mmCIF file of C-alpha atoms in Angstrom:
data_model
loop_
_atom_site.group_PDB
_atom_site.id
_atom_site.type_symbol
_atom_site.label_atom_id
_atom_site.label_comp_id
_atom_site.label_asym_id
_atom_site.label_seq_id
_atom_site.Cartn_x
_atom_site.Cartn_y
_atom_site.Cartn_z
ATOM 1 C CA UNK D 192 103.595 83.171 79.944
ATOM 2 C CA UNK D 193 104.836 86.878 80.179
ATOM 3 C CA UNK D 194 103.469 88.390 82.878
ATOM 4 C CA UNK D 195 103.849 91.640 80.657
ATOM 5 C CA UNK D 196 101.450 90.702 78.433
ATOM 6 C CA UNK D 197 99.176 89.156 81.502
ATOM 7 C CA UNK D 198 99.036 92.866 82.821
ATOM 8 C CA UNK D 199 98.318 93.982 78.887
ATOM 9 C CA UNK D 200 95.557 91.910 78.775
ATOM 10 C CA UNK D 201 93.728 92.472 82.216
ATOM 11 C CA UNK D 202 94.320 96.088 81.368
ATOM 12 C CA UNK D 203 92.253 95.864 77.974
ATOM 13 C CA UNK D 204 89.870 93.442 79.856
ATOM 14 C CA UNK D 205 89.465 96.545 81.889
ATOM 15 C CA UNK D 206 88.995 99.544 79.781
ATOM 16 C CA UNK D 207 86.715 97.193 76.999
ATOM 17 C CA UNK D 208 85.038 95.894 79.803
ATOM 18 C CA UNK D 209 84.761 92.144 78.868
ATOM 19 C CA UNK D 210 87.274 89.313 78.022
ATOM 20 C CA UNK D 211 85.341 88.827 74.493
ATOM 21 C CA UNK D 212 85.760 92.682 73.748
ATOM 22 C CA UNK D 213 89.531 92.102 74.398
ATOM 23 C CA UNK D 214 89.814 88.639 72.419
ATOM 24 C CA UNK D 215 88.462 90.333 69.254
ATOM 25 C CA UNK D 216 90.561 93.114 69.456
ATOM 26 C CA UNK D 217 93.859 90.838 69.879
ATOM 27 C CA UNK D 218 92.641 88.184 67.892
ATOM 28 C CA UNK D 219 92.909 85.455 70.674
ATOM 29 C CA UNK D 220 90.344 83.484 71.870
ATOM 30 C CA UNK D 221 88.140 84.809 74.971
ATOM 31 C CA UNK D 222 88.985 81.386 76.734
ATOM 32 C CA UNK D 223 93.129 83.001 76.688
ATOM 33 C CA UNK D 224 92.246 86.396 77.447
ATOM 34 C CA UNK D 225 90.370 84.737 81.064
ATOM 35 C CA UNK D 226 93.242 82.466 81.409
ATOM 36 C CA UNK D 227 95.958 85.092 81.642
ATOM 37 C CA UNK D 228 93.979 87.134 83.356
ATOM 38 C CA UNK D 229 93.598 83.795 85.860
ATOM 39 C CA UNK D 230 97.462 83.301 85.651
ATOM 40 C CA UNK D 231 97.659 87.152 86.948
ATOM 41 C CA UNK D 232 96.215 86.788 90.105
ATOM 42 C CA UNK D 233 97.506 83.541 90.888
ATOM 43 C CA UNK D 234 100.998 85.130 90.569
ATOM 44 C CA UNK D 235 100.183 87.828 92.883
ATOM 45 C CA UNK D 236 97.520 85.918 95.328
ATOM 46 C CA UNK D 237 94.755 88.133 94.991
ATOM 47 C CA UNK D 238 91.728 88.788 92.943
ATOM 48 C CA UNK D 239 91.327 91.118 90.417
ATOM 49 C CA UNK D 240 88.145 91.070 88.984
ATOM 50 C CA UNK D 241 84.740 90.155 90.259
ATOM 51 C CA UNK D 242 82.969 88.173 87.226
ATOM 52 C CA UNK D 243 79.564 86.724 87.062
ATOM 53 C CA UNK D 244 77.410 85.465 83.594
ATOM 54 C CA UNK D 245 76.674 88.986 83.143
ATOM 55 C CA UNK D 246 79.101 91.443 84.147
ATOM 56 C CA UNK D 247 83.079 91.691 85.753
ATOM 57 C CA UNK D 248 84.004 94.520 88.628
ATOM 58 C CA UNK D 249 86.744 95.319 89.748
ATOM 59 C CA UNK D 250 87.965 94.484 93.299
ATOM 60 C CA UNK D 251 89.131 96.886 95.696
ATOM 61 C CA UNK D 252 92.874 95.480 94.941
ATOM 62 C CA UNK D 253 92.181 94.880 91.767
ATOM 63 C CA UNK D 254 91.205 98.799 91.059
ATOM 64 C CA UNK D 255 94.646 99.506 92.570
ATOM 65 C CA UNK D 256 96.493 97.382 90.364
ATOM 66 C CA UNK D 257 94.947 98.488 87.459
ATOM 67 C CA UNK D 258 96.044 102.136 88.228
ATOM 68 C CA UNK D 259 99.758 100.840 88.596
ATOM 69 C CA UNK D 260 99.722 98.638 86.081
ATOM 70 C CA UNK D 261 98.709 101.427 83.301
ATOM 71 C CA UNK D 262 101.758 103.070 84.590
ATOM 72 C CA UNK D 263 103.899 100.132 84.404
ATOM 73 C CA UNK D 264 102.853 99.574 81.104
ATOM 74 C CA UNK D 265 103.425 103.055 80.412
ATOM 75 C CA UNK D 266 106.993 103.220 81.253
ATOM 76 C CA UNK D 267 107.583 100.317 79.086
ATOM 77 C CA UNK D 268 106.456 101.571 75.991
ATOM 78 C CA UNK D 269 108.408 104.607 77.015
ATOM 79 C CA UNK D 270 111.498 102.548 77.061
ATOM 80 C CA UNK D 271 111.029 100.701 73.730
ATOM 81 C CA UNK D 272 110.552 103.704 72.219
ATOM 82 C CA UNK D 273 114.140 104.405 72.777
ATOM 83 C CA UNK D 274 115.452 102.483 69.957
ATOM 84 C CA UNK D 275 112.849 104.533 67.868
ATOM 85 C CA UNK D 276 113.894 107.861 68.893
ATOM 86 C CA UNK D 277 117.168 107.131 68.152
ATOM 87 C CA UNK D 278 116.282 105.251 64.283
ATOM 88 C CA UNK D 279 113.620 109.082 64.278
ATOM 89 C CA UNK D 280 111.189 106.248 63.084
ATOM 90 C CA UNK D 281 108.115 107.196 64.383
ATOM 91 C CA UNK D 282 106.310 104.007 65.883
ATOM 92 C CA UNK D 283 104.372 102.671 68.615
ATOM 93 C CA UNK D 284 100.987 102.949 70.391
ATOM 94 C CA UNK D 285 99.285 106.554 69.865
ATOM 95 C CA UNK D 286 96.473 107.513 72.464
ATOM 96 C CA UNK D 287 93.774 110.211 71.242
ATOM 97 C CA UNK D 288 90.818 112.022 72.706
ATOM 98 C CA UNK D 289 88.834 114.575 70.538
ATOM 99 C CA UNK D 290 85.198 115.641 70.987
ATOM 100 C CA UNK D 291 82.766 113.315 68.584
ATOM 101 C CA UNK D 292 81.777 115.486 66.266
ATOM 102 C CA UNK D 293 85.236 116.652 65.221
ATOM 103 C CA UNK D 294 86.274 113.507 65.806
ATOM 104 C CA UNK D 295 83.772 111.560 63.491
ATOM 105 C CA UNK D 296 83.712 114.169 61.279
ATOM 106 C CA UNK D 297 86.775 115.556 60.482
ATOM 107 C CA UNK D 298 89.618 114.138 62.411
ATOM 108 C CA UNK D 299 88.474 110.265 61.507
ATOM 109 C CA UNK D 300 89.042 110.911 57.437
ATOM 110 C CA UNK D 301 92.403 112.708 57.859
ATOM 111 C CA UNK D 302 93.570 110.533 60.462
ATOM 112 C CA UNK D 303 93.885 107.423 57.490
ATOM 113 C CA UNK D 304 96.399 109.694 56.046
ATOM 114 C CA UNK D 305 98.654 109.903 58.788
ATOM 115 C CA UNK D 306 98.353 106.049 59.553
ATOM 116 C CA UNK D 307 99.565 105.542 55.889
ATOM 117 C CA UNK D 308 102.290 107.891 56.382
ATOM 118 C CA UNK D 309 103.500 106.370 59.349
ATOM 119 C CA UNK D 310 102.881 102.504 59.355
ATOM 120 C CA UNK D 311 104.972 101.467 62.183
ATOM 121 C CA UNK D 312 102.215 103.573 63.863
ATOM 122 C CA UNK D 313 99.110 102.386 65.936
ATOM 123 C CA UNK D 314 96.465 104.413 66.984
ATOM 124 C CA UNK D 315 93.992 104.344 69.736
ATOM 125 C CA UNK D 316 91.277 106.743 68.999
ATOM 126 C CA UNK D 317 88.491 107.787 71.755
ATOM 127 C CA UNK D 318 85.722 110.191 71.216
ATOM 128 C CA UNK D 319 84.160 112.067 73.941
ATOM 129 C CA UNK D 320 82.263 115.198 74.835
ATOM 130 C CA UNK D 321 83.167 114.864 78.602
ATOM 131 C CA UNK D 322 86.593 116.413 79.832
ATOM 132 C CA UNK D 323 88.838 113.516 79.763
ATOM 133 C CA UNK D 324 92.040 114.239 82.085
ATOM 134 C CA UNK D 325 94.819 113.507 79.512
ATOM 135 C CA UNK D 326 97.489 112.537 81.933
ATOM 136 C CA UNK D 327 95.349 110.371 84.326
ATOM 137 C CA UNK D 328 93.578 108.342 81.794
ATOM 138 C CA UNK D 329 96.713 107.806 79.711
ATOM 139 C CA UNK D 330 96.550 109.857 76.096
ATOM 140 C CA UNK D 331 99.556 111.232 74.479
ATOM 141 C CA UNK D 332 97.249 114.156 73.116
ATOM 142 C CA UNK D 333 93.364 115.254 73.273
ATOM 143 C CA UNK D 334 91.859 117.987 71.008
ATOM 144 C CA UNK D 335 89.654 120.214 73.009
ATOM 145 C CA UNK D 336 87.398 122.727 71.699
ATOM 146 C CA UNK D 337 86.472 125.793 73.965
ATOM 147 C CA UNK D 338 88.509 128.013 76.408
ATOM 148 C CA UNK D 339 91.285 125.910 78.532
ATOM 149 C CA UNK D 340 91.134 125.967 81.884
ATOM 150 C CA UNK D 341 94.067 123.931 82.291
ATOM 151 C CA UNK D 342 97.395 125.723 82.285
ATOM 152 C CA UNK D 343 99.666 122.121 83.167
ATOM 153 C CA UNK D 344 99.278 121.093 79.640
ATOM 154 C CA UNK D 345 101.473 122.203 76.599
ATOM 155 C CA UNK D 346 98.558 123.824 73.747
ATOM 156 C CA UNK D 347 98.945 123.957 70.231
ATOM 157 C CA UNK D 348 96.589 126.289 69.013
ATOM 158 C CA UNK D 349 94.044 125.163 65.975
ATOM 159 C CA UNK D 350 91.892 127.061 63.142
ATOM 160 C CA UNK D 351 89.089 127.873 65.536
ATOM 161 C CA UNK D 352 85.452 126.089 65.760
ATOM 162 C CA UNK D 353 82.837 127.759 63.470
ATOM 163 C CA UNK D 354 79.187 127.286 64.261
ATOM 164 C CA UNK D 355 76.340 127.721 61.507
ATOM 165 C CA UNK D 356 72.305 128.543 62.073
ATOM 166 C CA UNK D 357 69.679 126.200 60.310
ATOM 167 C CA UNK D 358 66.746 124.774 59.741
ATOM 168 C CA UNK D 359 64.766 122.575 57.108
ATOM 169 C CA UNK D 360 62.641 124.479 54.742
ATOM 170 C CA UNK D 361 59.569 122.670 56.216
ATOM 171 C CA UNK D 362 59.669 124.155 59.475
ATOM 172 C CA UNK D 363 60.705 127.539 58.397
ATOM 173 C CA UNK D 364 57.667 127.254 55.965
ATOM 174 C CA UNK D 365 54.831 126.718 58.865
ATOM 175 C CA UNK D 366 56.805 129.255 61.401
ATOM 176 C CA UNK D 367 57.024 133.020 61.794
ATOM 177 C CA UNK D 368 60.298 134.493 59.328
ATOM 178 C CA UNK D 369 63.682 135.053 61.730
ATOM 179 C CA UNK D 370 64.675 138.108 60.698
ATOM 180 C CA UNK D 371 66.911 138.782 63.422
ATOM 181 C CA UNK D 372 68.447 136.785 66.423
ATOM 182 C CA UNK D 373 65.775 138.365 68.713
ATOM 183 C CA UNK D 374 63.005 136.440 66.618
ATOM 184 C CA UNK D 375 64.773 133.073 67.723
ATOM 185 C CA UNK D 376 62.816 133.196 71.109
ATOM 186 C CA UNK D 377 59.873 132.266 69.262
ATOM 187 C CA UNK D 378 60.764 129.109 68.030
ATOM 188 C CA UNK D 379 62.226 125.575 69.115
ATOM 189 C CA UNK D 380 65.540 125.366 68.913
ATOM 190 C CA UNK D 381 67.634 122.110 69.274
ATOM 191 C CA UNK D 382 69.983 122.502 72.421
ATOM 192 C CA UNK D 383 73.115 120.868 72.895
ATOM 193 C CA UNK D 384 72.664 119.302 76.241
ATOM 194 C CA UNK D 385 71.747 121.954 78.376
ATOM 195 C CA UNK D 386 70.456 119.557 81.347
ATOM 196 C CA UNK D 387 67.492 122.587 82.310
ATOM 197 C CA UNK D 388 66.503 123.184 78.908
ATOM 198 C CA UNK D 389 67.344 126.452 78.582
ATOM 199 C CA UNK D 390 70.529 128.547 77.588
ATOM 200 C CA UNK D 391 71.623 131.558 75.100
ATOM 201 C CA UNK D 392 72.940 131.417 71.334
ATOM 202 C CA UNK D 393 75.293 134.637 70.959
ATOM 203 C CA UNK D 394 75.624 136.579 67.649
ATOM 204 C CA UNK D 395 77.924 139.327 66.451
ATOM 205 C CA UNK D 396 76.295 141.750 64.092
ATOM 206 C CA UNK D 397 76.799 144.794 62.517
ATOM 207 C CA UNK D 398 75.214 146.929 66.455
ATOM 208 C CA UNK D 399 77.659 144.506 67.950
ATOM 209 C CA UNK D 400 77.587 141.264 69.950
ATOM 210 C CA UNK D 401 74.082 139.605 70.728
ATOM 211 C CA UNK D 402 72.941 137.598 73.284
ATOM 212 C CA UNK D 403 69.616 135.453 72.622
ATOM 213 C CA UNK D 404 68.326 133.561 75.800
ATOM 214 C CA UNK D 405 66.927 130.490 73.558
ATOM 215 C CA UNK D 406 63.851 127.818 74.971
ATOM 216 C CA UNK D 407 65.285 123.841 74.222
ATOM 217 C CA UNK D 408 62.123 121.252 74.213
ATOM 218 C CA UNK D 409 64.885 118.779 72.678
ATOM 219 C CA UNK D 410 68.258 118.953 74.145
ATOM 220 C CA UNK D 411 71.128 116.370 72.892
ATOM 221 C CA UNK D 412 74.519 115.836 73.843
ATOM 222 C CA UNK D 413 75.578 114.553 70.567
ATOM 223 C CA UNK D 414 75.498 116.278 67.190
ATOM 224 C CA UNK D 415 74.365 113.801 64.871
ATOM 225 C CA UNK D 416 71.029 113.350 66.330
ATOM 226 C CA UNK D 417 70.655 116.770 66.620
ATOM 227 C CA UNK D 418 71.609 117.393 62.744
ATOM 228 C CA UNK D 419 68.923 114.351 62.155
ATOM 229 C CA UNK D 420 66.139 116.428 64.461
ATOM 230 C CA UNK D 421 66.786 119.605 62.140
ATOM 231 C CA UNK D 422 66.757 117.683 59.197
ATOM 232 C CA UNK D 423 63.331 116.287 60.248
ATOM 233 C CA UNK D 424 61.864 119.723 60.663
ATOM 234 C CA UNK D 425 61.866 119.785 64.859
ATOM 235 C CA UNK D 426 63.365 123.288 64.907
ATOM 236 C CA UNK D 427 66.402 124.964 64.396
ATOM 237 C CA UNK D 428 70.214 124.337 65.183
ATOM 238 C CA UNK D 429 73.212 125.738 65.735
ATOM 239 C CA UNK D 430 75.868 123.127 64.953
ATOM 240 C CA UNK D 431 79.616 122.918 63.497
ATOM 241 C CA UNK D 432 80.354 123.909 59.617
ATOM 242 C CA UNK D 433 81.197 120.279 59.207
ATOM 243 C CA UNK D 434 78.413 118.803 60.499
ATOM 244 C CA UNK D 435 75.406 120.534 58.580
ATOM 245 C CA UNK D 436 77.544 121.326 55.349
ATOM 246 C CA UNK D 437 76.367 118.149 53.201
ATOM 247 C CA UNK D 438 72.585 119.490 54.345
ATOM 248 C CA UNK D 439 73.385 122.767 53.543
ATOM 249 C CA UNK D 440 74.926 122.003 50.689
ATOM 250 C CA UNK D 441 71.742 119.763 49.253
ATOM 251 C CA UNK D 442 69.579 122.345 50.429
ATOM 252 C CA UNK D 443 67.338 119.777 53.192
ATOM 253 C CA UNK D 444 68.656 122.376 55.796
ATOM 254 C CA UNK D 445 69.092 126.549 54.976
ATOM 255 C CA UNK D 446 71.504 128.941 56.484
ATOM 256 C CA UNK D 447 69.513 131.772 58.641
ATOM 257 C CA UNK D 448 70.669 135.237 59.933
ATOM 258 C CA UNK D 449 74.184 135.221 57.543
ATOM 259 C CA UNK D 450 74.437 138.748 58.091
ATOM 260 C CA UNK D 451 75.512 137.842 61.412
ATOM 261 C CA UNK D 452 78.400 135.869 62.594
ATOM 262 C CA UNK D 453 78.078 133.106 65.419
ATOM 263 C CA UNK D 454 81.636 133.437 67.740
ATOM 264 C CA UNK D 455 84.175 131.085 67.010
ATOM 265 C CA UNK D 456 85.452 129.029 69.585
ATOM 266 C CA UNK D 457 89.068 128.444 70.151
ATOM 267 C CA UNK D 458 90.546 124.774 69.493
ATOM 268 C CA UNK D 459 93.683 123.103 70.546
ATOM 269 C CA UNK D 460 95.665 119.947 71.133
ATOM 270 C CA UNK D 461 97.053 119.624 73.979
ATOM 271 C CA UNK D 462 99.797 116.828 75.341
ATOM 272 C CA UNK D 463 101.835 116.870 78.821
ATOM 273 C CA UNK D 464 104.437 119.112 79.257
ATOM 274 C CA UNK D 465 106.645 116.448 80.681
ATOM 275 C CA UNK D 466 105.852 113.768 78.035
ATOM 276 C CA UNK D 467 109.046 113.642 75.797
ATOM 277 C CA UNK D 468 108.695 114.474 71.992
ATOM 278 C CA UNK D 469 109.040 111.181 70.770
ATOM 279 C CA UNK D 470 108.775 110.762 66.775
ATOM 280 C CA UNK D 471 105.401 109.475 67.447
ATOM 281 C CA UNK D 472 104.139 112.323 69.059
ATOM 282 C CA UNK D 473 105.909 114.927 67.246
ATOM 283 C CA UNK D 474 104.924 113.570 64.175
ATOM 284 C CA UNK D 475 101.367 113.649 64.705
ATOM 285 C CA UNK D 476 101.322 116.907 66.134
ATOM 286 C CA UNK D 477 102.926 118.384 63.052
ATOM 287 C CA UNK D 478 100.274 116.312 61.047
ATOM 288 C CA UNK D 479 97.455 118.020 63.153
ATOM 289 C CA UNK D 480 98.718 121.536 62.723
ATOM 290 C CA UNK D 481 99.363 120.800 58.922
ATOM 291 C CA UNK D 482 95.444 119.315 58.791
ATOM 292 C CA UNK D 483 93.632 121.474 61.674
ATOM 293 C CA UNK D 484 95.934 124.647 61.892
ATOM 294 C CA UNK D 485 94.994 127.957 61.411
ATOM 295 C CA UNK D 486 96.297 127.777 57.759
ATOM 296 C CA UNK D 487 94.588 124.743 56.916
#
């Protein structure tokens, strides 16, 4: 058996976290996946993984190995890709990180179009709030919304992030009128996981930039549930355009203050400045600034 495709598959067995995750996903049986894995470390005389009824871990080698086999692995596909750069077919395995609410809600429907465009093209897609280190965990590009901190990566800039402030009509009815962003002290607001409870919502209007300090009684760190709490009448939110636009739009959730502007944050994609511009890449990155771009 390829030993290759042994390190492919404890890899997967890794990052899904169970042989049956990895079996469904190549369309083997989970009895294959265990026995290449088994294979593996017979080759090399060593465990890898720790594996009771309930759970695998990995060993102390077998963490180690992982590490160099992603690398390994890695370099391969770099040099397959070869024959692809030189055919300018884009192809291959494409790694992406974006935030979830972008992700689910904007770059998900989009991203079909680019798979049809490019066939010969797979995609890996991972969404995440947390700061993901794109080199070290092994994506060819993450979108991050927010002000970078991390001048080693190349940055394409993106149409920035708009936020919009709402509520349902059935809290607004029982609560005191916001008439400015001062009178959001008085009410709940739904936080984006702010682990104390407490933070600010900013505003720019027409004396200039404002700076609420707001109380959170129900804090979140996804936006879904958070669109679902507003929608339910548990206070008001401050969430992307493309999250609360159907609700806007069908009236179970009304704009507030829209005499004043929320700041926009900045968004990017960002891929290593090392990693060669392979048709893969490059052609997804001019899909993303054709989608996402400040023209958009």
């Amino acid at each position: 058996m390829d030993r290759l495709e042994q390190m492919a598959t404890f890899v997967r067995a890794v990052e899904l976290g169970s042989f049956s995750a990895v079996a469904e996903e190549l369309q083997m049986s989970s009895q294959l996946v265990g026995k290449q894995v088994k294979m593996l470390e017979q080759h090399l005389g060593l465990s890898l993984l720790n594996r009771t009824t309930r759970r695998q871990s990995l060993t102390d080698f077998g963490r180690a190995f992982y590490q160099r086999a992603k690398l390994i692995l890695a370099d391969m596909e770099a040099a397959e890709s070869l024959a692809a750069v030189t055919r300018g077919t884009p192809s291959g395995r494409l790694r992406i990180n974006a935030p979830v609410t972008f992700g689910m809600r904007v770059l998900s429907p989009r991203l079909l179009e680019y798979m049809v465009r490019y066939p010969q093209v797979a995609v890996d897609l991972t969404l995440s709030n947390d700061l993901v280190d794109l080199v070290n965990d092994g994506y060819d590009v993450v979108f991050r919304i927010g002000e970078l901190a991390d001048s080693r990566l190349k940055a394409v800039p993106l149409a920035p992030y708009r936020l919009v402030l709402c509520a349902a009509p059935a809290y607004l009815a029982r609560r005191p009128a916001i008439l400015a962003p001062e009178d959001l002290s008085q009410h709940e607001c739904l936080g984006f996981a702010f682990s104390d409870g407490r933070s600010s919502w900013t505003f720019d209007g027409p004396d200039g930039r404002i700076e609420v300090p707001i109380t959170s009684r129900l804090t979140i760190n996804q936006g879904d549930p958070l669109l679902a709490a507003a929608v339910a009448g548990l206070g008001v939110v401050l969430q992307p355009q493309e999250l609360v636009g159907d609700a806007l739009r069908s009236g179970t959730l009304v704009q507030l203050l829209p005499q004043y502007s929320v700041p926009t944050s900045p968004m990017h994609i960002l891929y290593a400045p090392d990693r060669r511009l392979t048709p893969k890449l490059r052609s997804f990155l001019d899909f993303a600034i054709a989608a996402f771009g400040r023209s958009a």
